[in-house]
GROMACS .gro file of C-alpha atoms in nm:
model
  447
    1UNK     CA    1  -9.587   1.303   9.350
    2UNK     CA    2  -9.278   1.410   9.518
    3UNK     CA    3  -9.269   1.794   9.590
    4UNK     CA    4  -8.936   1.973   9.531
    5UNK     CA    5  -8.862   2.329   9.636
    6UNK     CA    6  -8.566   2.493   9.469
    7UNK     CA    7  -8.455   2.808   9.649
    8UNK     CA    8  -8.234   3.108   9.533
    9UNK     CA    9  -8.109   3.239   9.874
   10UNK     CA   10  -8.132   3.609   9.969
   11UNK     CA   11  -7.818   3.809   9.905
   12UNK     CA   12  -7.901   4.168   9.786
   13UNK     CA   13  -8.200   4.176  10.013
   14UNK     CA   14  -7.974   4.140  10.307
   15UNK     CA   15  -7.813   4.464  10.205
   16UNK     CA   16  -8.144   4.652  10.168
   17UNK     CA   17  -8.177   4.582   9.786
   18UNK     CA   18  -8.304   4.289   9.590
   19UNK     CA   19  -8.269   4.075   9.277
   20UNK     CA   20  -8.581   3.994   9.067
   21UNK     CA   21  -8.406   3.826   8.772
   22UNK     CA   22  -8.450   3.469   8.658
   23UNK     CA   23  -8.214   3.230   8.816
   24UNK     CA   24  -8.131   3.009   8.505
   25UNK     CA   25  -7.963   2.724   8.692
   26UNK     CA   26  -8.256   2.618   8.921
   27UNK     CA   27  -8.505   2.715   8.651
   28UNK     CA   28  -8.350   2.465   8.410
   29UNK     CA   29  -8.349   2.201   8.693
   30UNK     CA   30  -8.714   2.274   8.770
   31UNK     CA   31  -8.806   2.229   8.407
   32UNK     CA   32  -8.642   1.888   8.381
   33UNK     CA   33  -8.800   1.772   8.707
   34UNK     CA   34  -9.143   1.881   8.586
   35UNK     CA   35  -9.083   1.706   8.262
   36UNK     CA   36  -9.038   1.381   8.457
   37UNK     CA   37  -9.349   1.422   8.667
   38UNK     CA   38  -9.219   1.606   8.984
   39UNK     CA   39  -9.407   1.895   9.146
   40UNK     CA   40  -9.110   2.137   9.141
   41UNK     CA   41  -9.135   2.493   9.249
   42UNK     CA   42  -8.892   2.788   9.270
   43UNK     CA   43  -8.870   3.032   9.555
   44UNK     CA   44  -8.659   3.336   9.496
   45UNK     CA   45  -8.584   3.455   9.839
   46UNK     CA   46  -8.390   3.759   9.704
   47UNK     CA   47  -8.721   3.892   9.537
   48UNK     CA   48  -8.879   4.205   9.641
   49UNK     CA   49  -9.179   4.380   9.460
   50UNK     CA   50  -8.989   4.699   9.395
   51UNK     CA   51  -8.835   4.871   9.104
   52UNK     CA   52  -8.578   5.063   9.319
   53UNK     CA   53  -8.239   4.909   9.342
   54UNK     CA   54  -7.941   5.015   9.564
   55UNK     CA   55  -7.656   5.164   9.361
   56UNK     CA   56  -7.302   5.029   9.384
   57UNK     CA   57  -7.183   5.280   9.645
   58UNK     CA   58  -7.486   5.196   9.862
   59UNK     CA   59  -7.415   4.821   9.837
   60UNK     CA   60  -7.042   4.879   9.918
   61UNK     CA   61  -7.143   5.086  10.227
   62UNK     CA   62  -7.407   4.829  10.342
   63UNK     CA   63  -7.188   4.525  10.409
   64UNK     CA   64  -7.217   4.571  10.790
   65UNK     CA   65  -7.595   4.539  10.750
   66UNK     CA   66  -7.558   4.230  10.544
   67UNK     CA   67  -7.347   4.066  10.818
   68UNK     CA   68  -7.592   4.162  11.090
   69UNK     CA   69  -7.881   4.030  10.891
   70UNK     CA   70  -7.710   3.704  10.822
   71UNK     CA   71  -7.649   3.645  11.194
   72UNK     CA   72  -8.005   3.750  11.306
   73UNK     CA   73  -8.231   3.441  11.240
   74UNK     CA   74  -8.525   3.634  11.393
   75UNK     CA   75  -8.508   3.889  11.108
   76UNK     CA   76  -8.824   3.896  10.890
   77UNK     CA   77  -8.637   3.769  10.588
   78UNK     CA   78  -8.561   3.438  10.761
   79UNK     CA   79  -8.910   3.416  10.903
   80UNK     CA   80  -9.051   3.458  10.549
   81UNK     CA   81  -8.826   3.197  10.424
   82UNK     CA   82  -8.932   2.950  10.689
   83UNK     CA   83  -9.310   3.025  10.624
   84UNK     CA   84  -9.265   2.959  10.253
   85UNK     CA   85  -9.099   2.621  10.314
   86UNK     CA   86  -9.363   2.531  10.580
   87UNK     CA   87  -9.637   2.628  10.340
   88UNK     CA   88  -9.514   2.425  10.042
   89UNK     CA   89  -9.415   2.136  10.265
   90UNK     CA   90  -9.155   1.986  10.025
   91UNK     CA   91  -9.016   1.637  10.038
   92UNK     CA   92  -8.692   1.751   9.903
   93UNK     CA   93  -8.512   2.100   9.891
   94UNK     CA   94  -8.240   2.218   9.656
   95UNK     CA   95  -8.046   2.534   9.714
   96UNK     CA   96  -7.841   2.742   9.469
   97UNK     CA   97  -7.499   2.828   9.619
   98UNK     CA   98  -7.245   3.094   9.518
   99UNK     CA   99  -6.944   3.162   9.732
  100UNK     CA  100  -7.092   3.487   9.859
  101UNK     CA  101  -7.415   3.326   9.967
  102UNK     CA  102  -7.264   3.028  10.137
  103UNK     CA  103  -7.384   3.141  10.485
  104UNK     CA  104  -7.734   3.225  10.365
  105UNK     CA  105  -7.757   2.882  10.199
  106UNK     CA  106  -7.646   2.731  10.532
  107UNK     CA  107  -7.907   2.922  10.714
  108UNK     CA  108  -8.185   2.800  10.491
  109UNK     CA  109  -8.067   2.440  10.525
  110UNK     CA  110  -8.083   2.464  10.888
  111UNK     CA  111  -8.426   2.624  10.879
  112UNK     CA  112  -8.537   2.325  10.671
  113UNK     CA  113  -8.400   2.081  10.934
  114UNK     CA  114  -8.575   2.273  11.214
  115UNK     CA  115  -8.896   2.220  11.029
  116UNK     CA  116  -8.843   1.852  10.945
  117UNK     CA  117  -8.522   1.655  10.983
  118UNK     CA  118  -8.654   1.418  10.705
  119UNK     CA  119  -8.655   1.666  10.449
  120UNK     CA  120  -8.325   1.624  10.244
  121UNK     CA  121  -8.125   1.916  10.126
  122UNK     CA  122  -7.906   1.936   9.817
  123UNK     CA  123  -7.683   2.224   9.729
  124UNK     CA  124  -7.553   2.299   9.400
  125UNK     CA  125  -7.359   2.578   9.205
  126UNK     CA  126  -7.032   2.729   9.164
  127UNK     CA  127  -6.896   2.697   9.514
  128UNK     CA  128  -7.007   2.336   9.557
  129UNK     CA  129  -6.844   2.242   9.218
  130UNK     CA  130  -6.511   2.396   9.333
  131UNK     CA  131  -6.499   2.309   9.698
  132UNK     CA  132  -6.725   2.006   9.743
  133UNK     CA  133  -6.531   1.868  10.053
  134UNK     CA  134  -6.557   2.213  10.242
  135UNK     CA  135  -6.929   2.239  10.158
  136UNK     CA  136  -7.027   1.889  10.253
  137UNK     CA  137  -6.853   1.945  10.591
  138UNK     CA  138  -7.170   2.153  10.676
  139UNK     CA  139  -7.402   1.939  10.884
  140UNK     CA  140  -7.726   2.053  10.719
  141UNK     CA  141  -7.623   1.966  10.366
  142UNK     CA  142  -7.714   1.610  10.259
  143UNK     CA  143  -7.595   1.631   9.905
  144UNK     CA  144  -7.369   1.831   9.688
  145UNK     CA  145  -7.437   1.867   9.322
  146UNK     CA  146  -7.135   1.946   9.123
  147UNK     CA  147  -7.123   2.092   8.780
  148UNK     CA  148  -7.436   2.086   8.558
  149UNK     CA  149  -7.716   1.975   8.792
  150UNK     CA  150  -8.022   1.892   8.575
  151UNK     CA  151  -7.958   1.506   8.557
  152UNK     CA  152  -7.760   1.459   8.874
  153UNK     CA  153  -8.059   1.610   9.059
  154UNK     CA  154  -8.314   1.401   8.859
  155UNK     CA  155  -8.136   1.071   8.926
  156UNK     CA  156  -8.099   1.148   9.296
  157UNK     CA  157  -8.480   1.197   9.320
  158UNK     CA  158  -8.542   0.897   9.118
  159UNK     CA  159  -8.387   0.681   9.383
  160UNK     CA  160  -8.082   0.572   9.167
  161UNK     CA  161  -7.809   0.410   9.374
  162UNK     CA  162  -7.615   0.716   9.502
  163UNK     CA  163  -7.279   0.562   9.446
  164UNK     CA  164  -7.355   0.543   9.057
  165UNK     CA  165  -7.484   0.915   9.019
  166UNK     CA  166  -7.212   1.112   8.856
  167UNK     CA  167  -7.160   1.465   8.975
  168UNK     CA  168  -7.292   1.380   9.328
  169UNK     CA  169  -7.118   1.417   9.663
  170UNK     CA  170  -7.309   1.264   9.969
  171UNK     CA  171  -7.236   1.140  10.317
  172UNK     CA  172  -7.223   0.774  10.423
  173UNK     CA  173  -7.119   0.624  10.753
  174UNK     CA  174  -6.965   0.958  10.863
  175UNK     CA  175  -6.754   0.987  10.552
  176UNK     CA  176  -6.796   1.232  10.257
  177UNK     CA  177  -6.797   1.062   9.925
  178UNK     CA  178  -6.746   1.237   9.585
  179UNK     CA  179  -6.859   1.041   9.284
  180UNK     CA  180  -6.689   1.091   8.943
  181UNK     CA  181  -6.763   1.413   8.766
  182UNK     CA  182  -7.059   1.418   8.521
  183UNK     CA  183  -6.969   1.500   8.159
  184UNK     CA  184  -7.096   1.811   8.025
  185UNK     CA  185  -7.435   1.808   7.843
  186UNK     CA  186  -7.342   1.820   7.482
  187UNK     CA  187  -7.687   1.855   7.325
  188UNK     CA  188  -7.826   2.168   7.508
  189UNK     CA  189  -8.123   2.151   7.271
  190UNK     CA  190  -8.235   1.838   7.454
  191UNK     CA  191  -8.308   2.056   7.766
  192UNK     CA  192  -8.651   2.204   7.805
  193UNK     CA  193  -8.675   2.576   7.836
  194UNK     CA  194  -8.614   2.714   8.191
  195UNK     CA  195  -8.930   2.697   8.398
  196UNK     CA  196  -9.073   3.049   8.440
  197UNK     CA  197  -9.422   2.960   8.575
  198UNK     CA  198  -9.345   2.774   8.897
  199UNK     CA  199  -9.266   3.048   9.146
  200UNK     CA  200  -9.394   3.040   9.490
  201UNK     CA  201  -9.343   3.413   9.547
  202UNK     CA  202  -9.513   3.690   9.365
  203UNK     CA  203  -9.404   3.746   9.009
  204UNK     CA  204  -9.509   4.112   9.002
  205UNK     CA  205  -9.191   4.296   8.880
  206UNK     CA  206  -9.010   3.959   8.804
  207UNK     CA  207  -8.772   3.979   8.506
  208UNK     CA  208  -8.820   3.673   8.297
  209UNK     CA  209  -8.602   3.782   8.006
  210UNK     CA  210  -8.280   3.603   8.099
  211UNK     CA  211  -8.170   3.357   7.844
  212UNK     CA  212  -7.835   3.178   7.780
  213UNK     CA  213  -7.752   3.056   7.425
  214UNK     CA  214  -7.451   2.859   7.529
  215UNK     CA  215  -7.249   2.733   7.816
  216UNK     CA  216  -6.880   2.781   7.896
  217UNK     CA  217  -6.598   3.018   7.819
  218UNK     CA  218  -6.260   2.970   7.660
  219UNK     CA  219  -6.077   3.259   7.827
  220UNK     CA  220  -5.850   3.242   8.131
  221UNK     CA  221  -5.908   3.562   8.337
  222UNK     CA  222  -5.721   3.532   8.662
  223UNK     CA  223  -6.012   3.667   8.877
  224UNK     CA  224  -6.266   3.419   8.724
  225UNK     CA  225  -6.340   3.064   8.813
  226UNK     CA  226  -6.472   2.984   8.469
  227UNK     CA  227  -6.163   2.796   8.347
  228UNK     CA  228  -6.210   2.557   8.645
  229UNK     CA  229  -6.578   2.533   8.606
  230UNK     CA  230  -6.600   2.478   8.223
  231UNK     CA  231  -6.248   2.352   8.149
  232UNK     CA  232  -6.239   2.623   7.875
  233UNK     CA  233  -6.495   2.433   7.667
  234UNK     CA  234  -6.794   2.599   7.513
  235UNK     CA  235  -7.112   2.439   7.390
  236UNK     CA  236  -7.394   2.618   7.196
  237UNK     CA  237  -7.768   2.577   7.156
  238UNK     CA  238  -7.889   2.568   6.797
  239UNK     CA  239  -8.017   2.893   6.660
  240UNK     CA  240  -8.370   2.766   6.604
  241UNK     CA  241  -8.381   2.649   6.974
  242UNK     CA  242  -8.277   2.996   7.093
  243UNK     CA  243  -8.529   3.174   6.868
  244UNK     CA  244  -8.807   2.941   6.981
  245UNK     CA  245  -8.735   3.028   7.350
  246UNK     CA  246  -8.733   3.401   7.265
  247UNK     CA  247  -9.071   3.364   7.092
  248UNK     CA  248  -9.193   3.165   7.398
  249UNK     CA  249  -9.086   3.440   7.636
  250UNK     CA  250  -9.246   3.717   7.421
  251UNK     CA  251  -9.575   3.521   7.382
  252UNK     CA  252  -9.614   3.426   7.758
  253UNK     CA  253  -9.428   3.685   7.977
  254UNK     CA  254  -9.440   4.053   8.026
  255UNK     CA  255  -9.058   4.101   8.001
  256UNK     CA  256  -8.961   4.418   7.807
  257UNK     CA  257  -8.599   4.335   7.793
  258UNK     CA  258  -8.406   4.023   7.703
  259UNK     CA  259  -8.063   3.967   7.869
  260UNK     CA  260  -7.846   3.721   7.685
  261UNK     CA  261  -7.650   3.586   7.984
  262UNK     CA  262  -7.375   3.417   7.785
  263UNK     CA  263  -7.018   3.510   7.918
  264UNK     CA  264  -6.939   3.631   7.571
  265UNK     CA  265  -7.236   3.665   7.346
  266UNK     CA  266  -7.030   3.753   7.032
  267UNK     CA  267  -6.766   3.475   7.090
  268UNK     CA  268  -6.865   3.316   6.759
  269UNK     CA  269  -6.937   3.628   6.553
  270UNK     CA  270  -7.087   3.419   6.254
  271UNK     CA  271  -7.340   3.265   6.492
  272UNK     CA  272  -7.423   3.599   6.656
  273UNK     CA  273  -7.476   3.750   6.307
  274UNK     CA  274  -7.724   3.469   6.236
  275UNK     CA  275  -7.916   3.509   6.552
  276UNK     CA  276  -7.947   3.886   6.484
  277UNK     CA  277  -8.055   3.828   6.124
  278UNK     CA  278  -8.321   3.579   6.245
  279UNK     CA  279  -8.446   3.831   6.505
  280UNK     CA  280  -8.481   4.080   6.217
  281UNK     CA  281  -8.642   3.836   5.964
  282UNK     CA  282  -8.900   3.714   6.215
  283UNK     CA  283  -8.995   4.046   6.324
  284UNK     CA  284  -8.956   3.976   6.688
  285UNK     CA  285  -8.923   4.328   6.772
  286UNK     CA  286  -8.750   4.276   7.112
  287UNK     CA  287  -8.499   4.495   7.303
  288UNK     CA  288  -8.189   4.312   7.439
  289UNK     CA  289  -7.861   4.349   7.612
  290UNK     CA  290  -7.557   4.130   7.611
  291UNK     CA  291  -7.210   4.081   7.763
  292UNK     CA  292  -6.898   4.056   7.542
  293UNK     CA  293  -6.531   4.124   7.501
  294UNK     CA  294  -6.379   4.429   7.318
  295UNK     CA  295  -6.188   4.181   7.092
  296UNK     CA  296  -6.504   4.012   6.974
  297UNK     CA  297  -6.672   4.299   6.798
  298UNK     CA  298  -6.646   4.446   6.448
  299UNK     CA  299  -6.844   4.727   6.272
  300UNK     CA  300  -7.071   4.499   6.065
  301UNK     CA  301  -7.181   4.302   6.359
  302UNK     CA  302  -7.246   4.610   6.589
  303UNK     CA  303  -7.466   4.748   6.301
  304UNK     CA  304  -7.659   4.424   6.279
  305UNK     CA  305  -7.689   4.395   6.645
  306UNK     CA  306  -7.849   4.743   6.677
  307UNK     CA  307  -8.078   4.658   6.384
  308UNK     CA  308  -8.184   4.344   6.569
  309UNK     CA  309  -8.281   4.533   6.892
  310UNK     CA  310  -7.958   4.556   7.094
  311UNK     CA  311  -8.005   4.845   7.339
  312UNK     CA  312  -7.685   4.794   7.534
  313UNK     CA  313  -7.354   4.626   7.506
  314UNK     CA  314  -7.161   4.527   7.828
  315UNK     CA  315  -6.784   4.500   7.799
  316UNK     CA  316  -6.513   4.397   8.049
  317UNK     CA  317  -6.252   4.688   8.069
  318UNK     CA  318  -6.135   4.594   8.423
  319UNK     CA  319  -5.834   4.836   8.430
  320UNK     CA  320  -5.677   5.134   8.273
  321UNK     CA  321  -5.323   5.001   8.335
  322UNK     CA  322  -5.182   4.767   8.069
  323UNK     CA  323  -4.954   4.621   8.334
  324UNK     CA  324  -5.257   4.511   8.541
  325UNK     CA  325  -5.442   4.386   8.238
  326UNK     CA  326  -5.155   4.160   8.159
  327UNK     CA  327  -5.138   4.036   8.526
  328UNK     CA  328  -5.521   3.959   8.493
  329UNK     CA  329  -5.456   3.750   8.180
  330UNK     CA  330  -5.735   3.947   8.022
  331UNK     CA  331  -5.583   3.933   7.670
  332UNK     CA  332  -5.664   4.293   7.587
  333UNK     CA  333  -5.500   4.634   7.590
  334UNK     CA  334  -5.637   4.975   7.657
  335UNK     CA  335  -5.601   5.064   7.295
  336UNK     CA  336  -5.817   4.770   7.202
  337UNK     CA  337  -6.076   4.913   7.448
  338UNK     CA  338  -6.048   5.257   7.283
  339UNK     CA  339  -6.133   5.114   6.950
  340UNK     CA  340  -6.415   4.903   7.064
  341UNK     CA  341  -6.573   5.193   7.254
  342UNK     CA  342  -6.536   5.420   6.967
  343UNK     CA  343  -6.703   5.165   6.735
  344UNK     CA  344  -6.995   5.106   6.962
  345UNK     CA  345  -7.047   5.482   7.013
  346UNK     CA  346  -7.037   5.551   6.640
  347UNK     CA  347  -7.357   5.356   6.606
  348UNK     CA  348  -7.519   5.494   6.921
  349UNK     CA  349  -7.553   5.182   7.135
  350UNK     CA  350  -7.526   5.248   7.500
  351UNK     CA  351  -7.231   5.083   7.682
  352UNK     CA  352  -7.180   4.941   8.029
  353UNK     CA  353  -6.818   4.878   8.122
  354UNK     CA  354  -6.693   4.656   8.404
  355UNK     CA  355  -6.390   4.794   8.616
  356UNK     CA  356  -6.203   4.622   8.899
  357UNK     CA  357  -5.985   4.792   9.179
  358UNK     CA  358  -5.755   4.616   9.416
  359UNK     CA  359  -5.575   4.348   9.200
  360UNK     CA  360  -5.258   4.224   9.381
  361UNK     CA  361  -4.957   4.439   9.301
  362UNK     CA  362  -5.186   4.728   9.183
  363UNK     CA  363  -5.074   5.063   9.296
  364UNK     CA  364  -5.208   5.404   9.343
  365UNK     CA  365  -5.060   5.482   8.985
  366UNK     CA  366  -5.238   5.182   8.830
  367UNK     CA  367  -5.570   5.279   8.988
  368UNK     CA  368  -5.528   5.643   8.888
  369UNK     CA  369  -5.473   5.519   8.528
  370UNK     CA  370  -5.804   5.326   8.562
  371UNK     CA  371  -6.000   5.623   8.697
  372UNK     CA  372  -5.855   5.852   8.425
  373UNK     CA  373  -5.922   5.597   8.161
  374UNK     CA  374  -6.286   5.539   8.267
  375UNK     CA  375  -6.346   5.919   8.252
  376UNK     CA  376  -6.183   5.933   7.920
  377UNK     CA  377  -6.406   5.668   7.768
  378UNK     CA  378  -6.717   5.875   7.887
  379UNK     CA  379  -6.938   5.567   7.917
  380UNK     CA  380  -7.321   5.540   7.978
  381UNK     CA  381  -7.293   5.289   8.273
  382UNK     CA  382  -7.007   5.194   8.512
  383UNK     CA  383  -7.005   4.863   8.698
  384UNK     CA  384  -6.745   4.896   8.960
  385UNK     CA  385  -6.615   4.622   9.172
  386UNK     CA  386  -6.336   4.526   9.425
  387UNK     CA  387  -6.120   4.230   9.324
  388UNK     CA  388  -6.236   3.927   9.525
  389UNK     CA  389  -6.021   3.609   9.522
  390UNK     CA  390  -6.289   3.362   9.471
  391UNK     CA  391  -6.223   2.998   9.547
  392UNK     CA  392  -6.111   2.811   9.238
  393UNK     CA  393  -5.963   3.118   9.049
  394UNK     CA  394  -5.602   3.155   8.941
  395UNK     CA  395  -5.596   3.460   9.169
  396UNK     CA  396  -5.691   3.241   9.474
  397UNK     CA  397  -5.430   2.973   9.394
  398UNK     CA  398  -5.159   3.248   9.344
  399UNK     CA  399  -5.241   3.392   9.688
  400UNK     CA  400  -5.250   3.056   9.851
  401UNK     CA  401  -4.925   2.965   9.711
  402UNK     CA  402  -4.754   3.290   9.806
  403UNK     CA  403  -4.913   3.271  10.167
  404UNK     CA  404  -5.133   3.582  10.099
  405UNK     CA  405  -5.473   3.403  10.107
  406UNK     CA  406  -5.729   3.615  10.277
  407UNK     CA  407  -5.777   3.531  10.642
  408UNK     CA  408  -6.159   3.573  10.647
  409UNK     CA  409  -6.366   3.364  10.881
  410UNK     CA  410  -6.660   3.305  10.647
  411UNK     CA  411  -6.718   3.266  10.277
  412UNK     CA  412  -6.976   3.542  10.287
  413UNK     CA  413  -6.694   3.801  10.299
  414UNK     CA  414  -6.584   3.701   9.940
  415UNK     CA  415  -6.803   3.940   9.740
  416UNK     CA  416  -6.679   4.176   9.494
  417UNK     CA  417  -6.858   4.480   9.632
  418UNK     CA  418  -6.755   4.416   9.996
  419UNK     CA  419  -6.542   4.644  10.210
  420UNK     CA  420  -6.392   4.321  10.348
  421UNK     CA  421  -6.236   4.243  10.010
  422UNK     CA  422  -6.002   4.542  10.019
  423UNK     CA  423  -5.683   4.326  10.050
  424UNK     CA  424  -5.440   4.551   9.862
  425UNK     CA  425  -5.267   4.778  10.109
  426UNK     CA  426  -5.098   4.964   9.820
  427UNK     CA  427  -5.416   5.157   9.741
  428UNK     CA  428  -5.517   5.483   9.927
  429UNK     CA  429  -5.866   5.492  10.073
  430UNK     CA  430  -5.933   5.823   9.904
  431UNK     CA  431  -5.844   5.691   9.558
  432UNK     CA  432  -6.067   5.400   9.623
  433UNK     CA  433  -6.355   5.639   9.708
  434UNK     CA  434  -6.287   5.827   9.385
  435UNK     CA  435  -6.299   5.498   9.191
  436UNK     CA  436  -6.655   5.428   9.329
  437UNK     CA  437  -6.748   5.779   9.244
  438UNK     CA  438  -6.725   5.689   8.872
  439UNK     CA  439  -7.072   5.536   8.911
  440UNK     CA  440  -7.201   5.896   8.920
  441UNK     CA  441  -7.052   5.977   8.590
  442UNK     CA  442  -7.282   5.772   8.379
  443UNK     CA  443  -7.661   5.777   8.350
  444UNK     CA  444  -7.709   5.603   8.692
  445UNK     CA  445  -7.966   5.326   8.766
  446UNK     CA  446  -7.897   4.960   8.721
  447UNK     CA  447  -7.585   4.860   8.529
   0.00000   0.00000   0.00000
């Protein structure tokens, strides 16, 4: 039986924090591989058995630590990773890659090759999908898996002719070859539930409650790569399939909180109402949080969500300047935000709001409007970020076209809570510090 190790690279651990949540992408892949007879395991290298997380200001101020840990391959984190790989002795390794953990992914691939040059390494995820040529130029990566990876990975392991595998990038005779894209999986119910029982590391303190009820997003926010990734298409699991997974999680794992990880959980309000009604009718009695947009809420729905166990709603506000919201292609106004926040507060559901600073052309006046607006809203939790022009976003393309593309030596600088991403010289440092102090207005803790 071929042994496969799927790795989530360290990221927050490199800054002195951690991430104990379920990585849905590799968990789905592990489930499909196991279904077909492979010994697939997951190693979350960002895991730490701790309930204390760094706050956003601490993360913002720890970027120098992050860079130093990345460069120091004698650091205990990298030694631990090498020991885990050695101990499992995989035949094949898959690594989940985002733009910001590009360097960590490369480090792991090189550690794998130090152990055994014969172990093949595949990388998949957002950055591979958007920049396969750049990624495959790295010597330690044998394969790039673009788009949804479940069946591309399976066909690769099965020994199918590489030239026929859709969604695969690979190397042959010194050349990088990109096969045609794989069509999106239309029947999401055909996938097994994500594997939550195949972890190599300890699961003490692991958060198994992440679940996604659909894939894709129809919106066109300029700072987000989703339009390129999903082509503005959305696909949904059936409601019985979603409820079956929730019952499975409750019966088998000690998660006290479910996180619906859909980009916009209330995108189809009729469907969301049905999910909520089913949660109530089945007496599942679970607490849950979700992300959504202020223009996809209405009073009847918020009432039902609370009755069904919703304990927090996360909304994208982004800016208090209508000029910047328009530039972001967010499709909302500050007045729409006010109405949504008033509605949610009316029914006593806690709110997390996402805010961004540093969008191109943003001025001190724009950011002052954001700070004042955030204070006016008087929210429970504030998630604060610097605008990062991630590869594949409209923002990236605009900056590249205008010659303003960030001149950064490595992709690891592209992180939305990195000091290196302060690219807008129109904003005063003191005002940026005031922006990050908003985190102290809410209840604190994780957002």
